Amino acid sequence: MIVLGFESSCDETGVALVDASGTGVPRLLSHALHSQIAMHQAYGGVVPELASRDHIRRVLPLTEQVLADAGRSLKDVDVVAFTRGPGLSGALLVGAGAACSLAAALGKPVVGVHHLEGHLLSPFLSADPPEFAFVALLVSGGHTQLMRVDRVGSYELLGETIDDAAGEAFDKSAKLLGLPYPGGPHLARLAQGGDAQAFKLPRPLLHSGDLDFSFSGLKTAVLTQAKKLGAVISEKDKADLAASTQAAIVEVLVKKSMQALDQTGLTRLVVAGGVGANMLLREQLNAACSRRGIRVHYPELHLCTDNGAMIALAAGMRLQAGMEAPNTAYLFDVKPRWPLGMLGA
Ligand code: KG4
Ligand code: ZN
């Protein structure tokens, strides 16, 4: 079973081809990505209308590219998957429209995938895939969640952010330091030369006892520090503030992940979403997990941020698990707001 997948929920057009034949973990045949970051950078964030228009331009050329790279043609495609939500509605509609019209033309079914389920399952495409059950730390630009995952489709929310997501905390702090959008990777790079002890920043909800997060206070604390440093901040202060910010975010994510493992008694941790590419987070999770005998799994670095591979993979795994009925109604009803816990609904 060959699945063609489209991702278009935000500022990346991703297309991929996955082989989900049999019952084994689906295999990635090829994938291609076009990032719109350069286009949105001038505006300091994603402009939804520009995002939709760019997805329209990219989706078919990328499809031709992945088919060529895999040595396949459209007639080899058995299912077309697309991101149904959550995300920007116009952007989602482009992927859904392209997937449904292509599938209708081919006489093949479509599967609408939950973007976060894609992120969650993305480590299954790595050289060291996890086994169920596990705790998942999902850290993207819009979400920060801890989940108990027993099998495909079974996602129990253990805790989440009550305000900003971890990626947002990275991005907003980076903006305050004058770094380009999206700031996470830029802030992480700047932090490499900084002293993480230089500024005392809050670790919100660190000792709350539950598995919820809060990052908006951290952003305010970074703003206060930046203001204290004055209009022209030295390169050293900038690097120190970046390092201190990163350390605060990472400490909370690691502590709560360990707490979730203790609470559930599970011995595997899966990390997914764009912030999962952060090296300090990986180092500190690896250290904390190895102290406790916990196995930790990550997506391949290039599959941490949005991509089509995770969408084709999630569709393939749902079909293998018998959780999707082949859909040939081609109703591209996207869900811009769609809690993962409502997947079955
Ligand atoms: O999962 P993703 O690509 O998109 C969403 O679904 O939101 O995540 C994007 C987020 C952005 O906030 C970006 O700054 C952050 O992931 N990010 C990072 C790193 N790479 C991406 N944050 C910290 N360190 C990184 N290396
Ligand atoms: Zn994402």
JSON list of C-alpha atoms in Angstrom, two decimals, residues 98-188:
[
{"chain": "A", "resi": 98, "resn": "ALA", "atom": "CA", "xyz": [-5.18, 19.03, -3.83]},
{"chain": "A", "resi": 99, "resn": "ALA", "atom": "CA", "xyz": [-5.40, 15.61, -2.10]},
{"chain": "A", "resi": 100, "resn": "CYS", "atom": "CA", "xyz": [-9.13, 15.16, -2.72]},
{"chain": "A", "resi": 101, "resn": "SER", "atom": "CA", "xyz": [-9.02, 16.22, -6.37]},
{"chain": "A", "resi": 102, "resn": "LEU", "atom": "CA", "xyz": [-5.99, 14.07, -7.10]},
{"chain": "A", "resi": 103, "resn": "ALA", "atom": "CA", "xyz": [-7.52, 11.07, -5.32]},
{"chain": "A", "resi": 104, "resn": "ALA", "atom": "CA", "xyz": [-10.86, 11.58, -7.10]},
{"chain": "A", "resi": 105, "resn": "ALA", "atom": "CA", "xyz": [-9.07, 11.69, -10.46]},
{"chain": "A", "resi": 106, "resn": "LEU", "atom": "CA", "xyz": [-7.19, 8.47, -9.59]},
{"chain": "A", "resi": 107, "resn": "GLY", "atom": "CA", "xyz": [-10.28, 6.79, -8.13]},
{"chain": "A", "resi": 108, "resn": "LYS", "atom": "CA", "xyz": [-8.40, 6.24, -4.83]},
{"chain": "A", "resi": 109, "resn": "PRO", "atom": "CA", "xyz": [-9.46, 6.99, -1.23]},
{"chain": "A", "resi": 110, "resn": "VAL", "atom": "CA", "xyz": [-8.24, 9.87, 0.94]},
{"chain": "A", "resi": 111, "resn": "VAL", "atom": "CA", "xyz": [-7.31, 9.98, 4.62]},
{"chain": "A", "resi": 112, "resn": "GLY", "atom": "CA", "xyz": [-7.42, 13.24, 6.60]},
{"chain": "A", "resi": 113, "resn": "VAL", "atom": "CA", "xyz": [-4.67, 13.20, 9.24]},
{"chain": "A", "resi": 114, "resn": "HIS", "atom": "CA", "xyz": [-4.33, 15.05, 12.55]},
{"chain": "A", "resi": 115, "resn": "HIS", "atom": "CA", "xyz": [-1.14, 17.11, 12.33]},
{"chain": "A", "resi": 116, "resn": "LEU", "atom": "CA", "xyz": [-0.12, 16.29, 15.92]},
{"chain": "A", "resi": 117, "resn": "GLU", "atom": "CA", "xyz": [-0.65, 12.57, 15.39]},
{"chain": "A", "resi": 118, "resn": "GLY", "atom": "CA", "xyz": [1.80, 12.95, 12.51]},
{"chain": "A", "resi": 119, "resn": "HIS", "atom": "CA", "xyz": [4.38, 14.57, 14.82]},
{"chain": "A", "resi": 120, "resn": "LEU", "atom": "CA", "xyz": [3.73, 11.96, 17.53]},
{"chain": "A", "resi": 121, "resn": "LEU", "atom": "CA", "xyz": [4.30, 9.01, 15.23]},
{"chain": "A", "resi": 122, "resn": "SER", "atom": "CA", "xyz": [7.23, 10.57, 13.32]},
{"chain": "A", "resi": 123, "resn": "PRO", "atom": "CA", "xyz": [9.90, 8.75, 15.42]},
{"chain": "A", "resi": 124, "resn": "PHE", "atom": "CA", "xyz": [8.62, 5.51, 13.83]},
{"chain": "A", "resi": 125, "resn": "LEU", "atom": "CA", "xyz": [10.48, 6.59, 10.67]},
{"chain": "A", "resi": 126, "resn": "SER", "atom": "CA", "xyz": [13.80, 6.81, 12.56]},
{"chain": "A", "resi": 127, "resn": "ALA", "atom": "CA", "xyz": [16.54, 4.18, 12.62]},
{"chain": "A", "resi": 128, "resn": "ASP", "atom": "CA", "xyz": [15.53, 3.42, 16.23]},
{"chain": "A", "resi": 129, "resn": "PRO", "atom": "CA", "xyz": [11.71, 3.29, 16.19]},
{"chain": "A", "resi": 130, "resn": "PRO", "atom": "CA", "xyz": [9.85, 3.10, 19.52]},
{"chain": "A", "resi": 131, "resn": "GLU", "atom": "CA", "xyz": [7.47, 0.40, 20.68]},
{"chain": "A", "resi": 132, "resn": "PHE", "atom": "CA", "xyz": [4.10, 1.10, 22.31]},
{"chain": "A", "resi": 133, "resn": "ALA", "atom": "CA", "xyz": [3.31, 2.12, 25.04]},
{"chain": "A", "resi": 134, "resn": "PHE", "atom": "CA", "xyz": [5.16, 5.39, 25.69]},
{"chain": "A", "resi": 135, "resn": "VAL", "atom": "CA", "xyz": [4.95, 8.87, 27.11]},
{"chain": "A", "resi": 136, "resn": "ALA", "atom": "CA", "xyz": [5.12, 11.49, 24.34]},
{"chain": "A", "resi": 137, "resn": "LEU", "atom": "CA", "xyz": [6.44, 15.00, 24.82]},
{"chain": "A", "resi": 138, "resn": "LEU", "atom": "CA", "xyz": [4.99, 17.01, 21.96]},
{"chain": "A", "resi": 139, "resn": "VAL", "atom": "CA", "xyz": [6.73, 20.36, 21.63]},
{"chain": "A", "resi": 140, "resn": "SER", "atom": "CA", "xyz": [5.90, 22.41, 18.56]},
{"chain": "A", "resi": 141, "resn": "GLY", "atom": "CA", "xyz": [5.27, 26.04, 17.71]},
{"chain": "A", "resi": 142, "resn": "GLY", "atom": "CA", "xyz": [1.64, 25.84, 18.78]},
{"chain": "A", "resi": 143, "resn": "HIS", "atom": "CA", "xyz": [1.52, 22.94, 21.26]},
{"chain": "A", "resi": 144, "resn": "THR", "atom": "CA", "xyz": [3.24, 21.69, 24.40]},
{"chain": "A", "resi": 145, "resn": "GLN", "atom": "CA", "xyz": [1.67, 18.47, 25.61]},
{"chain": "A", "resi": 146, "resn": "LEU", "atom": "CA", "xyz": [2.53, 15.34, 27.52]},
{"chain": "A", "resi": 147, "resn": "MET", "atom": "CA", "xyz": [0.60, 12.32, 26.38]},
{"chain": "A", "resi": 148, "resn": "ARG", "atom": "CA", "xyz": [0.22, 8.67, 27.21]},
{"chain": "A", "resi": 149, "resn": "VAL", "atom": "CA", "xyz": [0.22, 6.69, 23.96]},
{"chain": "A", "resi": 150, "resn": "ASP", "atom": "CA", "xyz": [-0.84, 3.04, 24.22]},
{"chain": "A", "resi": 151, "resn": "ARG", "atom": "CA", "xyz": [-1.26, 2.35, 20.51]},
{"chain": "A", "resi": 152, "resn": "VAL", "atom": "CA", "xyz": [-2.07, 4.12, 17.26]},
{"chain": "A", "resi": 153, "resn": "GLY", "atom": "CA", "xyz": [-5.11, 6.30, 17.92]},
{"chain": "A", "resi": 154, "resn": "SER", "atom": "CA", "xyz": [-4.96, 6.08, 21.72]},
{"chain": "A", "resi": 155, "resn": "TYR", "atom": "CA", "xyz": [-3.74, 9.43, 23.02]},
{"chain": "A", "resi": 156, "resn": "GLU", "atom": "CA", "xyz": [-4.43, 10.37, 26.62]},
{"chain": "A", "resi": 157, "resn": "LEU", "atom": "CA", "xyz": [-3.57, 13.96, 27.49]},
{"chain": "A", "resi": 158, "resn": "LEU", "atom": "CA", "xyz": [-1.56, 14.07, 30.74]},
{"chain": "A", "resi": 159, "resn": "GLY", "atom": "CA", "xyz": [-0.78, 17.77, 30.76]},
{"chain": "A", "resi": 160, "resn": "GLU", "atom": "CA", "xyz": [-0.34, 20.77, 28.50]},
{"chain": "A", "resi": 161, "resn": "THR", "atom": "CA", "xyz": [0.53, 24.43, 28.42]},
{"chain": "A", "resi": 162, "resn": "ILE", "atom": "CA", "xyz": [-1.99, 26.80, 29.91]},
{"chain": "A", "resi": 163, "resn": "ASP", "atom": "CA", "xyz": [-0.68, 29.69, 27.77]},
{"chain": "A", "resi": 164, "resn": "ASP", "atom": "CA", "xyz": [2.27, 29.87, 25.33]},
{"chain": "A", "resi": 165, "resn": "ALA", "atom": "CA", "xyz": [3.78, 26.77, 23.76]},
{"chain": "A", "resi": 166, "resn": "ALA", "atom": "CA", "xyz": [7.49, 25.99, 24.24]},
{"chain": "A", "resi": 167, "resn": "GLY", "atom": "CA", "xyz": [8.17, 26.85, 20.58]},
{"chain": "A", "resi": 168, "resn": "GLU", "atom": "CA", "xyz": [6.35, 30.14, 21.05]},
{"chain": "A", "resi": 169, "resn": "ALA", "atom": "CA", "xyz": [8.50, 30.89, 24.11]},
{"chain": "A", "resi": 170, "resn": "PHE", "atom": "CA", "xyz": [11.60, 30.30, 21.99]},
{"chain": "A", "resi": 171, "resn": "ASP", "atom": "CA", "xyz": [10.23, 32.39, 19.11]},
{"chain": "A", "resi": 172, "resn": "LYS", "atom": "CA", "xyz": [8.98, 35.34, 21.21]},
{"chain": "A", "resi": 173, "resn": "SER", "atom": "CA", "xyz": [12.17, 35.51, 23.29]},
{"chain": "A", "resi": 174, "resn": "ALA", "atom": "CA", "xyz": [14.22, 35.35, 20.10]},
{"chain": "A", "resi": 175, "resn": "LYS", "atom": "CA", "xyz": [12.23, 38.24, 18.66]},
{"chain": "A", "resi": 176, "resn": "LEU", "atom": "CA", "xyz": [12.99, 40.31, 21.77]},
{"chain": "A", "resi": 177, "resn": "LEU", "atom": "CA", "xyz": [16.68, 39.64, 21.10]},
{"chain": "A", "resi": 178, "resn": "GLY", "atom": "CA", "xyz": [16.28, 40.87, 17.52]},
{"chain": "A", "resi": 179, "resn": "LEU", "atom": "CA", "xyz": [16.61, 37.42, 15.94]},
{"chain": "A", "resi": 180, "resn": "PRO", "atom": "CA", "xyz": [14.73, 36.49, 12.75]},
{"chain": "A", "resi": 181, "resn": "TYR", "atom": "CA", "xyz": [11.58, 34.35, 12.58]},
{"chain": "A", "resi": 182, "resn": "PRO", "atom": "CA", "xyz": [11.23, 31.51, 13.51]},
{"chain": "A", "resi": 183, "resn": "GLY", "atom": "CA", "xyz": [13.54, 32.27, 16.40]},
{"chain": "A", "resi": 184, "resn": "GLY", "atom": "CA", "xyz": [13.94, 28.83, 18.05]},
{"chain": "A", "resi": 185, "resn": "PRO", "atom": "CA", "xyz": [16.92, 27.58, 16.03]},
{"chain": "A", "resi": 186, "resn": "HIS", "atom": "CA", "xyz": [18.51, 31.07, 15.99]},
{"chain": "A", "resi": 187, "resn": "LEU", "atom": "CA", "xyz": [18.18, 31.41, 19.76]},
{"chain": "A", "resi": 188, "resn": "ALA", "atom": "CA", "xyz": [19.66, 27.93, 20.23]}
]
